[in-house]
Coordinates of C-alpha atoms in Angstrom, one line a residue:
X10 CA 95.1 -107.8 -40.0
X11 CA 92.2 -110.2 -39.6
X12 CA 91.8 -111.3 -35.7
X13 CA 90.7 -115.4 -35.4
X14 CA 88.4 -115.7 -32.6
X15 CA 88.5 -119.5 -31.3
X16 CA 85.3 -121.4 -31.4
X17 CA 83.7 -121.7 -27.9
X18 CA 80.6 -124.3 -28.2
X19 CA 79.4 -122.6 -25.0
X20 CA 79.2 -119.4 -26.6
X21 CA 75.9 -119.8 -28.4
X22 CA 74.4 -121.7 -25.0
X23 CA 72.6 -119.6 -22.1
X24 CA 73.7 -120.1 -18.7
X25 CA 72.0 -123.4 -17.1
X26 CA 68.8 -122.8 -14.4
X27 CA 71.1 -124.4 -11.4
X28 CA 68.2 -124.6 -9.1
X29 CA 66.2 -127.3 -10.9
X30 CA 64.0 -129.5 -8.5
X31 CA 65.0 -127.5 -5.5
X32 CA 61.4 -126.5 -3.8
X33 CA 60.2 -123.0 -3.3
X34 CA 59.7 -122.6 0.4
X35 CA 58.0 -120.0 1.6
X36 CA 59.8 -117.6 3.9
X37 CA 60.3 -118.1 7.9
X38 CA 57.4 -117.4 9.9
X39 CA 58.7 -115.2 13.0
X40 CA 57.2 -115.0 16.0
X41 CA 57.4 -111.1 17.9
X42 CA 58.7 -110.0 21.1
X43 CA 55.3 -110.2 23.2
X44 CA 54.3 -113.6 21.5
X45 CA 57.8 -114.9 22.7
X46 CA 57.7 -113.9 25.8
X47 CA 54.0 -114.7 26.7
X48 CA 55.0 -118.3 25.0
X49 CA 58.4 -118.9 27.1
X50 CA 57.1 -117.0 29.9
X51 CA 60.6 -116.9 32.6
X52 CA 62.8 -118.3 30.1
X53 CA 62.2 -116.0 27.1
X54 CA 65.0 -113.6 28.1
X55 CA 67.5 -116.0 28.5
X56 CA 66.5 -117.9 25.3
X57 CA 67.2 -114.5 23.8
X58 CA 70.3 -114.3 25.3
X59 CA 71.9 -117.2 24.8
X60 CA 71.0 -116.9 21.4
X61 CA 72.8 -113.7 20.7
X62 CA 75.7 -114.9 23.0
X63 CA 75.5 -117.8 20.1
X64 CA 74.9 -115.3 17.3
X65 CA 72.2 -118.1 16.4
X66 CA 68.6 -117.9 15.8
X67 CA 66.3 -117.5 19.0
X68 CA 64.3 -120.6 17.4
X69 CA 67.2 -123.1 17.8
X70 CA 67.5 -122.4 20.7
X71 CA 63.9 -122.5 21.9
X72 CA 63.7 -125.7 20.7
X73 CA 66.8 -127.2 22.0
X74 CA 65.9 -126.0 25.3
X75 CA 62.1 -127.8 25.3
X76 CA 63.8 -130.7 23.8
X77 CA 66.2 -130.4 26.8
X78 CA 64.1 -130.2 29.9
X79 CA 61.8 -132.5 28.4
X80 CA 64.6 -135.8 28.6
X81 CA 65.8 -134.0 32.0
X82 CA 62.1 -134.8 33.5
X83 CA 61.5 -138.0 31.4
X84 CA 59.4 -140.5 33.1
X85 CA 59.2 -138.8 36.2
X86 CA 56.4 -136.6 35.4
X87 CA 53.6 -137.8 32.4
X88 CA 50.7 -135.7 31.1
X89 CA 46.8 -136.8 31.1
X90 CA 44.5 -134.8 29.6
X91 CA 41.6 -136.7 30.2
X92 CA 41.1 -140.3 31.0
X93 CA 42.8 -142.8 28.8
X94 CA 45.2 -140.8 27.4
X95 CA 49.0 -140.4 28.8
X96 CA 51.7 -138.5 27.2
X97 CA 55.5 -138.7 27.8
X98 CA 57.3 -135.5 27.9
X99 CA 59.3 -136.3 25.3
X100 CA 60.0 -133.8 22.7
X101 CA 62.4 -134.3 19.5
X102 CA 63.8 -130.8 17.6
X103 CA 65.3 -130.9 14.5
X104 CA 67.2 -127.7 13.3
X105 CA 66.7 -126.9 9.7
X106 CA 69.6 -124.7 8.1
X107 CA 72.6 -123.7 6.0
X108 CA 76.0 -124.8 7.4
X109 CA 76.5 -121.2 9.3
X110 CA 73.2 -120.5 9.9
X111 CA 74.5 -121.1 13.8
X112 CA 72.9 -124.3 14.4
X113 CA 76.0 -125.8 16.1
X114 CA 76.5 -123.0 18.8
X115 CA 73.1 -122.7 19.4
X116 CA 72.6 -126.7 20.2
X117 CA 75.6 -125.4 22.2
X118 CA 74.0 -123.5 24.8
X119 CA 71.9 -125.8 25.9
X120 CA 74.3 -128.9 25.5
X121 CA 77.2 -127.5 27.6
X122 CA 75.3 -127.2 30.4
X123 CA 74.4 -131.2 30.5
X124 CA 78.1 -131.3 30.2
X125 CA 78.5 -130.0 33.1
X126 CA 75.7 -132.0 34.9
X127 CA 77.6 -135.3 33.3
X128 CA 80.6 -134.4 34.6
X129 CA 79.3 -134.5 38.2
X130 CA 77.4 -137.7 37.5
X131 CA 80.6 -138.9 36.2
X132 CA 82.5 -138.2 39.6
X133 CA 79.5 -139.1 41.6
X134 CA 80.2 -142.6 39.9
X135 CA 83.8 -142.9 40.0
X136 CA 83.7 -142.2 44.1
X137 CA 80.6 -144.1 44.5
X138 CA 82.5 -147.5 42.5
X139 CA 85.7 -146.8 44.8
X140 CA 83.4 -147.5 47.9
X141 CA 81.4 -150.5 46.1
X142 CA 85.1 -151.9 44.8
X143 CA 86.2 -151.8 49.0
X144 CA 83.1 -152.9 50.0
X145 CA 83.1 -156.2 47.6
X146 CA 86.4 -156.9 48.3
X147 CA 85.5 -157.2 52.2
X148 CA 82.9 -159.4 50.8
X149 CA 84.6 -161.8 49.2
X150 CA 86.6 -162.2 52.2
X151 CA 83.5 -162.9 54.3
X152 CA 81.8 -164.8 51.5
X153 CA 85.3 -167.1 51.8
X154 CA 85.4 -167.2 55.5
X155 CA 81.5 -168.5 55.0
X156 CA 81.8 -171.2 52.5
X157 CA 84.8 -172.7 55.1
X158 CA 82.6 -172.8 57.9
X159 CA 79.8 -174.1 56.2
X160 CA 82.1 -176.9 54.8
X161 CA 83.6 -177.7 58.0
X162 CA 80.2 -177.4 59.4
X163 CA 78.6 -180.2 56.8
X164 CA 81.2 -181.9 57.1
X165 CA 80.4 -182.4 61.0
X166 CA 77.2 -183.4 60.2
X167 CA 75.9 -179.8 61.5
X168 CA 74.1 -177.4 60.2
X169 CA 76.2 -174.5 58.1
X170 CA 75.8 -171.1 59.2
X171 CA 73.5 -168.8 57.7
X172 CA 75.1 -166.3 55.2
X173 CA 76.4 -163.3 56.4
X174 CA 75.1 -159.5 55.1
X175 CA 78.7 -159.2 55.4
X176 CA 79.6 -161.4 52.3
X177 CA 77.3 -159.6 49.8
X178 CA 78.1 -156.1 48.8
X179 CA 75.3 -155.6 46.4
X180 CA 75.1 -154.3 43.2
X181 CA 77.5 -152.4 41.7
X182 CA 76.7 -148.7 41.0
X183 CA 75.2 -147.2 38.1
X184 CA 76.4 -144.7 36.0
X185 CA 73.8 -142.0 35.2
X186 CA 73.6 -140.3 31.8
X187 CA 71.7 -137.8 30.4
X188 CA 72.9 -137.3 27.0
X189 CA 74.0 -140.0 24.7
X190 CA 75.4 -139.4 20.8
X191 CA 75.7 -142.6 18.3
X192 CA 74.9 -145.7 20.4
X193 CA 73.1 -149.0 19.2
X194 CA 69.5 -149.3 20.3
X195 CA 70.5 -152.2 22.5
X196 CA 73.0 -149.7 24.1
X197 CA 70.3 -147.5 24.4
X198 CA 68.0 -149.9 25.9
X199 CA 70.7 -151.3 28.3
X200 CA 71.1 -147.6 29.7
X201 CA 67.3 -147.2 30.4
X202 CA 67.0 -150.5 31.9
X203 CA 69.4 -149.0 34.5
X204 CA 68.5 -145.6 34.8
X205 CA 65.2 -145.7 33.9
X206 CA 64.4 -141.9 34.0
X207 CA 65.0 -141.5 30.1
X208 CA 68.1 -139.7 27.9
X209 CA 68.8 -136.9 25.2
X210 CA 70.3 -137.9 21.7
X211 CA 71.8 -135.0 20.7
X212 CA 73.5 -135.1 17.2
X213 CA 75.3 -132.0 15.4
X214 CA 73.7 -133.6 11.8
X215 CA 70.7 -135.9 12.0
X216 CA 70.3 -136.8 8.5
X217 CA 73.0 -139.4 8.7
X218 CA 71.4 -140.9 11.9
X219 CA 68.0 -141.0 9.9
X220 CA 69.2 -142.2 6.6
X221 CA 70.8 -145.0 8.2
X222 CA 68.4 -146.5 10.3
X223 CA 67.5 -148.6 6.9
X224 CA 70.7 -149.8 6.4
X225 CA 71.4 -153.1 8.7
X226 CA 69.2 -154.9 10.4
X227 CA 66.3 -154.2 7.3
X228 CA 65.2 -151.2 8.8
X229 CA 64.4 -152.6 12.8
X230 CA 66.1 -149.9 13.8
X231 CA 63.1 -147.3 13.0
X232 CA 60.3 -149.4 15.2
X233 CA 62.8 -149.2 18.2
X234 CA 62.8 -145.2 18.0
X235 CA 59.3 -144.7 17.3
X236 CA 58.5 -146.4 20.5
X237 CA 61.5 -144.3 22.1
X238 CA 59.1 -141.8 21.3
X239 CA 56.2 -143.4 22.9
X240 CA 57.8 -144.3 26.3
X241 CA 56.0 -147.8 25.6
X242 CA 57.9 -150.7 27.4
X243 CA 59.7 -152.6 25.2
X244 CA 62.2 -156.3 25.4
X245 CA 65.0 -156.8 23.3
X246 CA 66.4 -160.2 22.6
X247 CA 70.2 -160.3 22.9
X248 CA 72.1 -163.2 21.0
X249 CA 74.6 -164.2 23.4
X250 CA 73.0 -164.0 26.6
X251 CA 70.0 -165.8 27.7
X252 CA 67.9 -162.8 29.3
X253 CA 66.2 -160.0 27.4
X254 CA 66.8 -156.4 27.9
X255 CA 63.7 -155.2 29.2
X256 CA 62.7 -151.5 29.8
X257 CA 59.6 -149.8 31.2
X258 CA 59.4 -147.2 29.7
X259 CA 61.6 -146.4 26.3
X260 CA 62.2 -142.6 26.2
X261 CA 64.4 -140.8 24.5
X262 CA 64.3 -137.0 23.7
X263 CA 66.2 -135.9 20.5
X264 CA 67.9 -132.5 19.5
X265 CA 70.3 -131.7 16.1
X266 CA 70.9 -130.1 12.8
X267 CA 70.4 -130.5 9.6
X268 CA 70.8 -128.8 6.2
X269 CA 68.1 -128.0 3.7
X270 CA 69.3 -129.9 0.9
X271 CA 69.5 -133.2 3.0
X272 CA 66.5 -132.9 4.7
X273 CA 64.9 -132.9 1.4
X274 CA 66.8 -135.7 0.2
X275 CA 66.2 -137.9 2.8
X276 CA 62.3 -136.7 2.4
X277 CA 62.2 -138.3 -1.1
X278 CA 63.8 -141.5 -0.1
X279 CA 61.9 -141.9 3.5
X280 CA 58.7 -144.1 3.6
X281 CA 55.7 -142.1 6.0
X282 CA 56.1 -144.1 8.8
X283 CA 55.2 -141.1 11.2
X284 CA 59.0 -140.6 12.4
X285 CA 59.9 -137.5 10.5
X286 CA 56.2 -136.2 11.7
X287 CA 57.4 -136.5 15.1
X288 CA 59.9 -133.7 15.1
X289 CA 59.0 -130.1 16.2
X290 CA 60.8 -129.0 13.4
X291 CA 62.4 -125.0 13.1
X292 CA 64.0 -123.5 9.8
X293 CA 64.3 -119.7 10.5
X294 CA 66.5 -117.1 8.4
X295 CA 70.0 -116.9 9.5
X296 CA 70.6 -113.5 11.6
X297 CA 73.5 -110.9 10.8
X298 CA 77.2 -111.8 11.8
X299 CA 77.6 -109.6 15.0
X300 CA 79.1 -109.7 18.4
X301 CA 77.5 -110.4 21.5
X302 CA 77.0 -108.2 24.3
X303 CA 75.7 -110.4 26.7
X304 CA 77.2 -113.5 28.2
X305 CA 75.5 -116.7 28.6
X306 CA 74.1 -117.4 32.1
X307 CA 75.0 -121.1 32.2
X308 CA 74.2 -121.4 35.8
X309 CA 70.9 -120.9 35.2
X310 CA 70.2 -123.6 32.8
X311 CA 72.5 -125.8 35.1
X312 CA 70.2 -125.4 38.1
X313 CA 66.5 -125.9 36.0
X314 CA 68.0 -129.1 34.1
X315 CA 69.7 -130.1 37.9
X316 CA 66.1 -129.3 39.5
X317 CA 63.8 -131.3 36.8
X318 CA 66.3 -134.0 36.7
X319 CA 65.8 -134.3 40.8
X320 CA 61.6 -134.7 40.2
X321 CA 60.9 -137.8 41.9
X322 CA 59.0 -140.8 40.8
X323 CA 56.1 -142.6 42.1
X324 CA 56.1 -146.5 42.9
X325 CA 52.8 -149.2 42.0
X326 CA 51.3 -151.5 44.6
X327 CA 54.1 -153.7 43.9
X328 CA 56.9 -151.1 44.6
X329 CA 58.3 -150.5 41.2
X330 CA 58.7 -147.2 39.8
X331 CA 56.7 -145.4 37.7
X332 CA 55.4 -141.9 36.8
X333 CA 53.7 -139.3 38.3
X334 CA 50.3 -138.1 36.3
X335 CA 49.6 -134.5 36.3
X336 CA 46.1 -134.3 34.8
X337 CA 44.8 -131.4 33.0
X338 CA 42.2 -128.8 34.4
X339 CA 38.8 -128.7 32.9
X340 CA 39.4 -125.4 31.3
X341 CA 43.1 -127.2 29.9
X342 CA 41.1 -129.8 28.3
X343 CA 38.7 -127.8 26.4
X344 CA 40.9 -125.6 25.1
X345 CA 43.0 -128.8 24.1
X346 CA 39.8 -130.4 22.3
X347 CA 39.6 -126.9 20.5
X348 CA 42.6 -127.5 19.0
X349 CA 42.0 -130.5 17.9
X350 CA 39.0 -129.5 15.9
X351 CA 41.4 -126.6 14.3
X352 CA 43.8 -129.5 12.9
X353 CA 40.9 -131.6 11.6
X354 CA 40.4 -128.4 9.8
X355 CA 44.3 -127.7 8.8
X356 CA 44.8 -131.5 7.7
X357 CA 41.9 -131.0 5.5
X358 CA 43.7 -128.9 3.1
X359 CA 47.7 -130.7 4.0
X360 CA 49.0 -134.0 1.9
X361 CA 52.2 -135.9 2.8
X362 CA 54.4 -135.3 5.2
X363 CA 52.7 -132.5 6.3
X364 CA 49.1 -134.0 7.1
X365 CA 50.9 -136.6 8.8
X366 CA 52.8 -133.6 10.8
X367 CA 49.7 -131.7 11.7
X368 CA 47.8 -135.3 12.6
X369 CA 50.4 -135.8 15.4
X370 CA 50.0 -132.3 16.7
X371 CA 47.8 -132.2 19.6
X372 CA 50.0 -134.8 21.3
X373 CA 52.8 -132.4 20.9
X374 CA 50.9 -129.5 22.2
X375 CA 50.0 -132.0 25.3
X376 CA 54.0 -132.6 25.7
X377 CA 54.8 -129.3 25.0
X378 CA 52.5 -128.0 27.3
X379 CA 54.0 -130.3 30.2
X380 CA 57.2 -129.1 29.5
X381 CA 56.8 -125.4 29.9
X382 CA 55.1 -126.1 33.1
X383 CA 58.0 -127.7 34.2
X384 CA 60.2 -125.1 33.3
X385 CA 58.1 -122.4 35.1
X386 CA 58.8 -124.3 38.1
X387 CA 61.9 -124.6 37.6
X388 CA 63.1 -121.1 37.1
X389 CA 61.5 -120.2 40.6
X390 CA 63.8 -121.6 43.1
X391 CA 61.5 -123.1 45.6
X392 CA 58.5 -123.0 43.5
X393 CA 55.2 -124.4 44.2
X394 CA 55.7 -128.1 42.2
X395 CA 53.6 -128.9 39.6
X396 CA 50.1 -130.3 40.2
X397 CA 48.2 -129.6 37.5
X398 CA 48.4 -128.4 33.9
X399 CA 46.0 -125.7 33.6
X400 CA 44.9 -123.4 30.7
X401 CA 47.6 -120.9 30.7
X402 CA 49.8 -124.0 29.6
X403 CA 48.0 -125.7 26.9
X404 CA 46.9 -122.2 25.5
X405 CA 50.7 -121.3 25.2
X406 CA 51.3 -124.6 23.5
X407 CA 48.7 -124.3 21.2
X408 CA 50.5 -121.5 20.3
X409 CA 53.5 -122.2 19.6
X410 CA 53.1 -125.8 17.7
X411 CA 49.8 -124.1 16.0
X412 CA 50.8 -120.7 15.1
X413 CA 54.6 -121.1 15.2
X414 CA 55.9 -124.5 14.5
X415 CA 53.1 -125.9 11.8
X416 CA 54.4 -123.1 9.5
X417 CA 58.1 -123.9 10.1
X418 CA 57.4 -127.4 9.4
X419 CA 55.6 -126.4 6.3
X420 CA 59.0 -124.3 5.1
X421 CA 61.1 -127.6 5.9
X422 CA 59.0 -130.2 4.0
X423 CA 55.7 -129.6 3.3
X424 CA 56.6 -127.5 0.3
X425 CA 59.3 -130.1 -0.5
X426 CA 57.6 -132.9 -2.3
X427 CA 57.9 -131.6 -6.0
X428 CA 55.9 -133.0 -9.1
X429 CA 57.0 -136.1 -10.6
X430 CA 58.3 -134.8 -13.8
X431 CA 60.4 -132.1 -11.8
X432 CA 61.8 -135.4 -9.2
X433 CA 62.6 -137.2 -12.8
X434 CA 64.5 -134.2 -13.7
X435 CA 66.4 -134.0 -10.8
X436 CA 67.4 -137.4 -11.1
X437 CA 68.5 -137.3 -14.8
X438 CA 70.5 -133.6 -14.0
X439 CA 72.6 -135.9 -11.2
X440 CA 73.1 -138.7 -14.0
X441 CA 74.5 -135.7 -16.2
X442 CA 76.8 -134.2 -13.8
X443 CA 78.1 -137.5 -12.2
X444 CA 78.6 -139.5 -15.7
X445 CA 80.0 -136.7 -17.9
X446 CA 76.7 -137.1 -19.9
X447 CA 77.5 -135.1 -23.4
X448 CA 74.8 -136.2 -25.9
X449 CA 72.2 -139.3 -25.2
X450 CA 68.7 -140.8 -25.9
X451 CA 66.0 -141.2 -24.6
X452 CA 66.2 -145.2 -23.8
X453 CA 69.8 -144.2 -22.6
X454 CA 67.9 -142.9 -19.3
X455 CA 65.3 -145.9 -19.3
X456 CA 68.1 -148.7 -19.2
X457 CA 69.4 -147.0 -16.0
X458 CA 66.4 -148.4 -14.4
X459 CA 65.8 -145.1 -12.3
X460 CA 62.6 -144.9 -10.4
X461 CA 59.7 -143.2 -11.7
X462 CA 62.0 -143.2 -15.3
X463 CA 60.7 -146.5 -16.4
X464 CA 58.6 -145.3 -19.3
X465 CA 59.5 -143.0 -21.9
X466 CA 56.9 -140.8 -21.4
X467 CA 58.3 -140.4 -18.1
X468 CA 61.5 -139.7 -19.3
X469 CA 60.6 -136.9 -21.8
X470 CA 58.6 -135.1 -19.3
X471 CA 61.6 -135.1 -17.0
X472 CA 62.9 -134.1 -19.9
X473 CA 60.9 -131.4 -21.1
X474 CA 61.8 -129.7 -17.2
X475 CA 65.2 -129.6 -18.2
X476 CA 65.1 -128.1 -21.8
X477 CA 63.4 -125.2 -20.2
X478 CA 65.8 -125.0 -17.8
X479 CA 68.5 -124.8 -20.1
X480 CA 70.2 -128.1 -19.3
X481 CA 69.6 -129.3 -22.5
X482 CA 68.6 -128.7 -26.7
X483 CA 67.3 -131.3 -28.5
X484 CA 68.9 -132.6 -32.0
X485 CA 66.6 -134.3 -34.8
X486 CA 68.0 -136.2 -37.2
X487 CA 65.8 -137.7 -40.2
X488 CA 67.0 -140.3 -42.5
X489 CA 63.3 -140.8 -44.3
X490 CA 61.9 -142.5 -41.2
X491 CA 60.8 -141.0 -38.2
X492 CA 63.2 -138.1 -36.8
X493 CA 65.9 -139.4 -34.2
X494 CA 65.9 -136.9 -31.0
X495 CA 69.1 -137.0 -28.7
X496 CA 69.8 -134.4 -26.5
X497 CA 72.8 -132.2 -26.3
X498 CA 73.8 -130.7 -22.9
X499 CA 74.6 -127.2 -22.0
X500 CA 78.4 -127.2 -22.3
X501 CA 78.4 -124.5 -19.0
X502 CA 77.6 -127.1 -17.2
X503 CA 80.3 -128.7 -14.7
X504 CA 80.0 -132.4 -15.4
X505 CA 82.2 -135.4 -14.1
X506 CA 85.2 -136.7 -16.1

């Protein structure tokens, strides 16, 4: 008996390269045990422990932490290397991995104890408004008593009485924050108007904050964050009220997640305006599912971000507040100018993303370097305070954005701008999948109006990317004339209905 095998078209068809116009990225740099520790100094432990509390990479957290401490001192305390030039604290981590690659728990460990902190704030509020409601309600009493004596006084041809303390309660309190989520920049700005020190944006996913910075406003939202990163004063214009928001100094630290595939996404769409550049940027290898013998000593990250949030300001000729400079040492500022000669070197041989990245590093090792000061300080209860950045700092800095973060940034997107002809073919294997694409032309994928797929030699190198691949065969059909090429796709694929 003669057995009738159906016809399967996928049969004669190998299986489809699924990984076309994903970048290679080269592995995770890791940084060892005494590097770590000579980097993090007091706070390497616990970094290390939180992290395996977390069953998280140590790098998230790392970064979280600077990120942290660096909005919990905010204007309070600014670096100056040398005359001329003043740096902010403010840092901004982004953390680069799969969806349980622990980036969530991590952000966690730091996060929960600012919780905590806001939670006090939030009660230090509620009873300080109770006492501010009583005290204005006295007011208005006196303020009423006030304007009838000074009627009946006027209208005795006297003189009114001046206007009792009594009868003004002041302003009303302000509630302090430290951490803030998805607020409007004139939110933003209203809170640092009043509080003045500076906040944390923390987000659990920031390529959805990035990518739609573009979308209302024609893209002001991206000018107003790039100065958040500046600490640069900065007015706002509100439409229904007559006077500007105006803040001395806009700072904002920022800390979240991301995954690989966005982050590159939003990479080919972004324009290099220098705000991707400014994240210290960490994409390490997940670590093995395991669980934790240590707990997490909260307390001790409640008391450094309590003890750098309590750094006091300094005050102008005219009384307003401003920031403390701590200047670098001599020896601070020449190993500083050092680096900077090294990343004249490193941007020599970097394009895109990643010269721009490298260009912005010495201010980052000047932040960075400010920050771990401050933590010192701040895991040593009763500490000497911080007068100076010295040598020990900056070369610990270097370090760690030099050494350390440069090649992390390099693994999240400095290996992720891909040749033309392999971004075509990326763009044509979505139109495939997400149209149900079975058999087309050439001019099929011009009329689509793609960018960088305008021509058709753009199109058939795009195309050429994805007959190796295996996406595709090309069919020829001659009728006397010149042959007419459509191409076939791989019936393996998954495509759209």
């Amino acid at each position: 008996m003669t057995t009738i095998i159906p016809f399967d078209a996928a049969a004669d068809w190998p299986s489809p390269d699924m990984t076309i116009g994903q970048p290679i990225r080269p592995p995770a740099p890791v940084m060892s045990a005494s590097e770590f520790g000579q980097v993090f100094g007091p706070w390497g432990e616990w970094i290390k422990s939180a992290a395996e509390t977390k069953n998280a990479p140590a790098d998230y957290v790392a970064v979280s932490l600077l990120a942290t401490a660096s909005a919990a001192i905010g204007n309070s305390r600014w670096a100056v290397p040398w005359q001329g030039w003043r740096e902010p604290p403010v840092l901004w981590a982004m953390l680069v991995g799969d969806p349980s690659a622990g980036k969530s728990p991590a952000l966690d460990a730091v996060l929960d104890p600012v919780k905590e902190l806001e939670r006090d704030l939030s009660d230090e509020y509620r009873r300080a408004r109770q006492e501010w409601d009583a005290e204005n309600e006295l007011a208005a009493f006196s303020l009423a008593q006030w304007k009838a004596d000074a009627k009946t006084a006027l209208a005795d041809g006297g003189e009114p009485p001046e206007k009792p303390e009594s009868a003004d309660a002041g302003p009303p309190p302000v509630r302090e924050r430290i951490c803030i989520t998805d607020i409007t920049t004139e939110k933003v700005a209203d809170l640092l108007s009043r509080t003045w020190r500076g906040l944390l944006l923390a987000r659990d996913e920031l390529s959805g904050w990035l990518s739609s910075m573009d979308r209302y406003n024609g893209g002001g939202d991206r000018p107003f964050w790039l100065e958040a990163y500046g600490g640069r004063s900065y007015t706002i214009d509100r439409k229904n009220s007559p006077e500007p928001i105006v803040v001395d100094h806009l700072s904002v630290a920022i800390v979240g997640g991301t995954q690989p595939d966005k982050l590159s996404a939003l990479l080919v769409k972004c324009d290099d305006d220098g705000l991707l550049a400014r994240f210290m940027t960490v994409f390490p290898d997940s670590v093995p599912l395991c669980r934790p013998a240590s707990t997490l000593d909260e307390a001790r990250a409640i008391g450094a971000i309590k003890a750098l949030r309590g750094l006091s300001y300094a005050t102008d000729e005219q009384g307003n507040r401003r920031p403390f400079f701590v200047h670098f040492t001599d020896e601070a500022a020449t190993a500083l100018q050092a680096f900077r000669e090294q990343c004249r070197v490193w941007e020599a041989d970097a394009s895109g993303l990643f010269k721009s990245h490298i260009g912005k590093m010495p201010g980052l090792v000047v932040r960075v370097a400010n920050v771990l000061a401050h933590l010192d300080w701040a895991a040593v209860p009763d500490g000497e305070p911080v007068t100076s950045i010295n040598a020990d700092h900056v070369g610990r800095a270097c370090h760690f954005v030099g050494e350390y973060l440069r090649p992390h940034a390099y693994r999240a997107y400095g290996s992720a701008k891909t040749p033309p002809e392999v971004q075509g073919a990326k763009v044509i294997a979505d139109i495939i999948r997400s149209e149900g694409l079975r058999l087309f032309k050439v001019r099929d994928i011009q009329k689509r109006g793609r960018t960088g797929l305008a021509s058709a030699g753009d199109v058939k190198a795009a195309l050429a990317v994805l007959l190796d691949a295996d996406w595709l065969r090309e069919i020829k059909k001659t009728s006397g004339g010149r042959p007419m090429v459509s191409y076939a796709v791989n019936p393996k694929l998954e495509v759209s209905k």
